[in-house]
Short mmCIF file of C-alpha atoms in Angstrom, two decimals:
data_model
loop_
_atom_site.label_atom_id
_atom_site.label_comp_id
_atom_site.label_asym_id
_atom_site.label_seq_id
_atom_site.Cartn_x
_atom_site.Cartn_y
_atom_site.Cartn_z
CA MET A 1 -195.77 30.46 -54.51
CA GLN A 2 -193.17 32.09 -52.26
CA VAL A 3 -190.58 31.08 -49.67
CA ASP A 4 -189.94 33.43 -46.76
CA PRO A 5 -186.12 33.72 -46.74
CA ALA A 6 -186.01 34.43 -43.01
CA THR A 7 -188.18 31.56 -41.77
CA GLY A 8 -188.31 29.05 -44.63
CA VAL A 9 -192.11 29.13 -44.53
CA VAL A 10 -193.69 28.32 -47.90
CA ILE A 11 -196.63 30.61 -48.74
CA THR A 12 -199.09 29.45 -51.39
CA PRO A 13 -201.11 31.70 -53.75
CA GLY A 14 -204.17 31.19 -51.54
CA GLY A 15 -202.37 32.31 -48.39
CA PHE A 16 -201.75 28.87 -46.89
CA LYS A 17 -198.49 28.45 -45.00
CA ILE A 18 -196.42 25.27 -44.89
CA GLU A 19 -193.69 25.33 -42.25
CA GLN A 20 -191.16 22.92 -40.82
CA LEU A 21 -191.23 22.78 -37.02
CA GLY A 22 -188.55 20.21 -36.27
CA GLN A 23 -187.47 16.64 -36.89
CA TYR A 24 -190.37 14.64 -38.41
CA GLU A 25 -192.65 17.65 -37.84
CA TRP A 26 -194.35 20.15 -40.15
CA LYS A 27 -197.54 22.16 -40.29
CA ILE A 28 -200.18 23.52 -42.68
CA THR A 29 -201.95 26.73 -41.60
CA GLY A 30 -204.90 28.28 -43.39
CA PRO A 31 -205.61 32.00 -43.85
CA ASP A 32 -208.20 31.76 -41.04
CA GLY A 33 -205.68 30.32 -38.57
CA SER A 34 -206.95 26.73 -38.64
CA SER A 35 -204.14 24.23 -38.98
CA THR A 36 -202.96 20.64 -39.24
CA ARG A 37 -199.70 19.48 -37.67
CA ILE A 38 -197.98 16.33 -38.92
CA TRP A 39 -195.43 14.83 -36.55
CA GLY A 40 -193.77 11.59 -35.55
CA ASP A 41 -194.58 8.42 -37.42
CA PRO A 42 -196.65 10.31 -38.99
CA HIS A 43 -199.45 11.47 -36.71
CA VAL A 44 -201.92 14.08 -37.95
CA ALA A 45 -203.14 16.57 -35.33
CA GLU A 46 -205.94 18.88 -36.49
CA SER A 47 -206.48 22.15 -34.62
CA ASP A 48 -210.13 21.18 -34.06
CA GLY A 49 -209.03 18.09 -32.10
CA GLY A 50 -209.15 15.53 -34.89
CA ALA A 51 -206.34 12.97 -34.92
CA TRP A 52 -205.30 10.18 -37.29
CA ASP A 53 -202.20 8.59 -38.81
CA PHE A 54 -200.90 7.77 -42.25
CA LYS A 55 -197.98 5.58 -43.23
CA LYS A 56 -197.29 5.70 -46.98
CA ASN A 57 -196.42 8.43 -49.45
CA SER A 58 -199.48 10.69 -49.59
CA SER A 59 -200.65 13.87 -51.31
CA PHE A 60 -202.41 16.70 -49.45
CA VAL A 61 -204.44 18.93 -51.79
CA LEU A 62 -205.20 22.52 -50.71
CA PRO A 63 -208.15 24.64 -51.92
CA ASP A 64 -205.91 26.88 -54.06
CA GLY A 65 -204.68 23.87 -56.04
CA THR A 66 -201.42 23.45 -54.14
CA ILE A 67 -200.40 19.81 -53.77
CA ILE A 68 -198.09 18.70 -50.95
CA ASN A 69 -196.51 15.38 -51.86
CA VAL A 70 -195.24 13.77 -48.67
CA ASN A 71 -192.31 11.37 -48.91
CA THR A 72 -192.06 8.89 -46.07
CA LYS A 73 -189.15 6.80 -44.86
CA LYS A 74 -189.22 3.52 -42.95
CA PHE A 75 -188.59 3.92 -39.21
CA GLY A 76 -188.77 0.56 -37.45
CA ASP A 77 -192.26 -0.82 -38.00
CA MET A 78 -193.56 2.65 -38.85
CA THR A 79 -192.55 5.51 -41.14
CA VAL A 80 -191.68 9.20 -40.73
CA THR A 81 -191.77 12.19 -43.04
CA SER A 82 -188.49 12.46 -44.94
CA GLY A 83 -189.36 15.30 -47.29
CA LEU A 84 -192.04 17.43 -48.94
CA ASP A 85 -192.59 18.34 -52.57
CA ILE A 86 -194.86 21.40 -52.65
CA ILE A 87 -196.34 22.19 -56.06
CA ASN A 88 -198.73 24.80 -57.45
CA GLY A 89 -199.02 24.95 -61.22
CA ASN A 90 -195.45 24.70 -62.42
CA ASP A 91 -194.00 26.22 -59.22
CA ARG A 92 -192.23 23.72 -57.01
CA VAL A 93 -190.52 23.90 -53.60
CA GLN A 94 -188.68 20.90 -52.19
CA VAL A 95 -188.13 20.38 -48.47
CA THR A 96 -185.55 17.71 -47.69
CA GLY A 97 -184.04 16.15 -44.57
CA ILE A 98 -187.06 16.40 -42.26
CA ASP A 99 -186.11 12.97 -40.92
CA ALA A 100 -182.71 14.34 -39.84
CA GLY A 101 -183.76 17.70 -38.37
CA LYS A 102 -185.86 20.73 -39.19
CA GLY A 103 -185.19 20.20 -42.88
CA GLN A 104 -183.80 22.28 -45.73
CA VAL A 105 -186.19 24.42 -47.77
CA GLY A 106 -185.24 24.99 -51.40
CA GLN A 107 -186.09 27.87 -53.68
CA VAL A 108 -189.04 27.98 -56.07
CA THR A 109 -188.27 26.12 -59.29
CA GLY A 110 -190.28 25.72 -62.49
CA ASP A 111 -190.55 21.95 -62.81
CA GLY A 112 -193.72 21.31 -60.82
CA LYS A 113 -195.69 19.53 -63.53
CA LEU A 114 -192.83 17.15 -64.28
CA ALA A 115 -192.48 16.34 -60.58
CA LEU A 116 -196.20 15.53 -60.34
CA GLU A 117 -195.93 13.05 -63.18
CA GLN A 118 -193.11 11.24 -61.39
CA TYR A 119 -194.69 11.03 -57.93
CA ALA A 120 -196.75 8.01 -56.87
CA ALA A 121 -199.16 8.75 -54.02
CA ASN A 122 -200.88 5.99 -52.10
CA GLU A 123 -203.52 8.29 -50.62
CA LEU A 124 -204.96 11.57 -51.90
CA LEU A 125 -206.21 13.76 -49.05
CA VAL A 126 -208.25 16.85 -49.92
CA MET A 127 -208.72 19.77 -47.54
CA GLY A 128 -212.24 20.74 -46.53
CA GLU A 129 -213.42 24.28 -45.87
CA THR A 130 -210.71 24.80 -43.24
CA ALA A 131 -207.15 23.57 -42.78
CA ASP A 132 -208.14 21.21 -39.97
CA ASP A 133 -210.48 19.01 -42.01
CA TRP A 134 -209.45 16.42 -44.61
CA SER A 135 -211.31 14.03 -46.85
CA TYR A 136 -210.47 10.81 -48.62
CA SER A 137 -212.76 9.74 -51.45
CA GLY A 138 -215.09 12.59 -50.45
CA LYS A 139 -215.52 11.35 -46.86
CA GLU A 140 -214.05 13.08 -43.82
CA VAL A 141 -211.04 11.35 -42.28
CA VAL A 142 -211.99 10.77 -38.63
CA GLY A 143 -209.36 8.27 -37.54
CA SER A 144 -207.08 5.47 -38.62
CA GLU A 145 -206.21 1.86 -37.87
CA GLY A 146 -202.95 -0.05 -37.72
CA GLY A 147 -200.81 3.04 -37.27
CA GLY A 148 -202.06 4.47 -40.54
CA ASP A 149 -202.47 1.25 -42.52
CA SER A 150 -206.06 2.30 -43.21
CA LEU A 151 -208.19 5.39 -42.66
CA LYS A 152 -211.50 5.62 -40.82
CA LEU A 153 -214.01 7.70 -42.76
CA GLY A 154 -217.05 9.65 -41.63
CA SER A 155 -219.72 11.49 -43.57
CA ASP A 156 -219.31 13.56 -46.71
CA LEU A 157 -217.03 16.54 -46.14
CA LYS A 158 -217.92 19.87 -47.69
CA ARG A 159 -214.91 21.23 -49.54
CA SER A 160 -213.80 24.71 -50.31
CA GLY A 161 -213.95 25.35 -54.06
CA LEU A 162 -210.62 24.38 -55.60
CA ALA A 163 -209.36 27.21 -57.74
CA ALA A 164 -206.05 26.17 -59.22
CA SER A 165 -204.65 28.44 -61.90
CA ASP A 166 -204.18 25.28 -63.95
CA PRO A 167 -206.77 22.70 -62.83
CA MET A 168 -205.35 20.10 -65.21
CA THR A 169 -202.31 20.03 -62.91
CA ASN A 170 -204.53 18.42 -60.27
CA LEU A 171 -205.78 15.86 -62.78
CA SER A 172 -202.27 14.96 -63.87
CA SER A 173 -201.29 14.33 -60.27
CA LEU A 174 -203.86 11.55 -60.10
CA ILE A 175 -202.31 9.51 -62.92
CA PRO A 176 -199.58 7.86 -60.78
CA TYR A 177 -202.04 7.66 -57.88
CA LEU A 178 -204.46 5.63 -60.01
CA SER A 179 -201.73 3.27 -61.11
CA GLN A 180 -200.89 2.49 -57.47
CA ALA A 181 -204.45 2.28 -56.13
CA GLY A 182 -205.49 -1.18 -55.02
CA ASP A 183 -209.12 -0.13 -54.68
CA LEU A 184 -210.11 1.89 -57.72
CA LYS A 185 -213.44 3.09 -56.34
CA PRO A 186 -212.05 5.84 -54.04
CA ALA A 187 -209.46 6.71 -56.66
CA LEU A 188 -212.14 7.18 -59.31
CA ASN A 189 -214.17 9.29 -56.88
CA ASP A 190 -211.18 11.60 -56.57
CA VAL A 191 -210.88 11.76 -60.36
CA ALA A 192 -214.55 12.71 -60.55
CA GLN A 193 -213.96 15.48 -58.01
CA MET A 194 -211.05 16.85 -60.00
CA LEU A 195 -213.13 16.73 -63.19
CA ARG A 196 -215.80 18.79 -61.46
CA VAL A 197 -213.11 21.26 -60.42
CA TYR A 198 -211.81 21.49 -63.97
CA ASP A 199 -215.30 21.91 -65.39
CA ALA A 200 -215.96 24.83 -63.03
CA GLN A 201 -212.97 26.82 -64.28
CA PRO A 202 -213.10 29.30 -67.18
CA GLN A 203 -212.06 27.30 -70.24
CA PRO A 204 -212.42 27.59 -74.02
CA PHE A 205 -214.90 24.72 -73.65
CA ARG A 206 -216.63 22.91 -70.83
CA LEU A 207 -216.31 19.18 -70.30
CA GLN A 208 -220.06 18.74 -69.94
CA ASP A 209 -220.59 20.40 -73.32
CA GLN A 210 -218.18 18.00 -74.95
CA LEU A 211 -219.66 14.95 -73.24
CA SER A 212 -223.21 15.89 -74.29
CA ARG A 213 -222.33 15.89 -77.98
#
């Protein structure tokens, strides 16, 4: 993971760019140019026209295994983005002060796994084949209700194959998420997805081999 010193844009191993546009506003852009802009309290604007909101601390998972942990801050009856914790493997970049301005982008540090263990996400959102599609519990997010209190879900969303250098990093990120989840069914669906990701990676052993014994 790299940080462009001139622009503050964070570039992930898979070529995704995370950039801060202004107060309460940031953007994820994929290698193909598709994008998702998060702004305001927080609204999600997909480049394909999709729009929805979220309200609580949430994790956005990219196809290369990068996890963007979004910290939110109360703003009247709503919330706004206050900071980002961007993690891939043990690489970590913190973006602070988005609620006060464009935000300050830190350097890459080596404490990503520790940060994942300490973060509690209320919603885990996984990118589809492009950077303007997102799923929750395997279903495409097509809208929201109550200013982001709940998500409206569509049909199953085809995902790009996750290829994290350390897939267990993704699994560990779900531990605090599970502990906070009121409805365990979607949380367990996400665990199952991450297990499939892990099983697809080159390993000294495969999970299915161990489970079949």
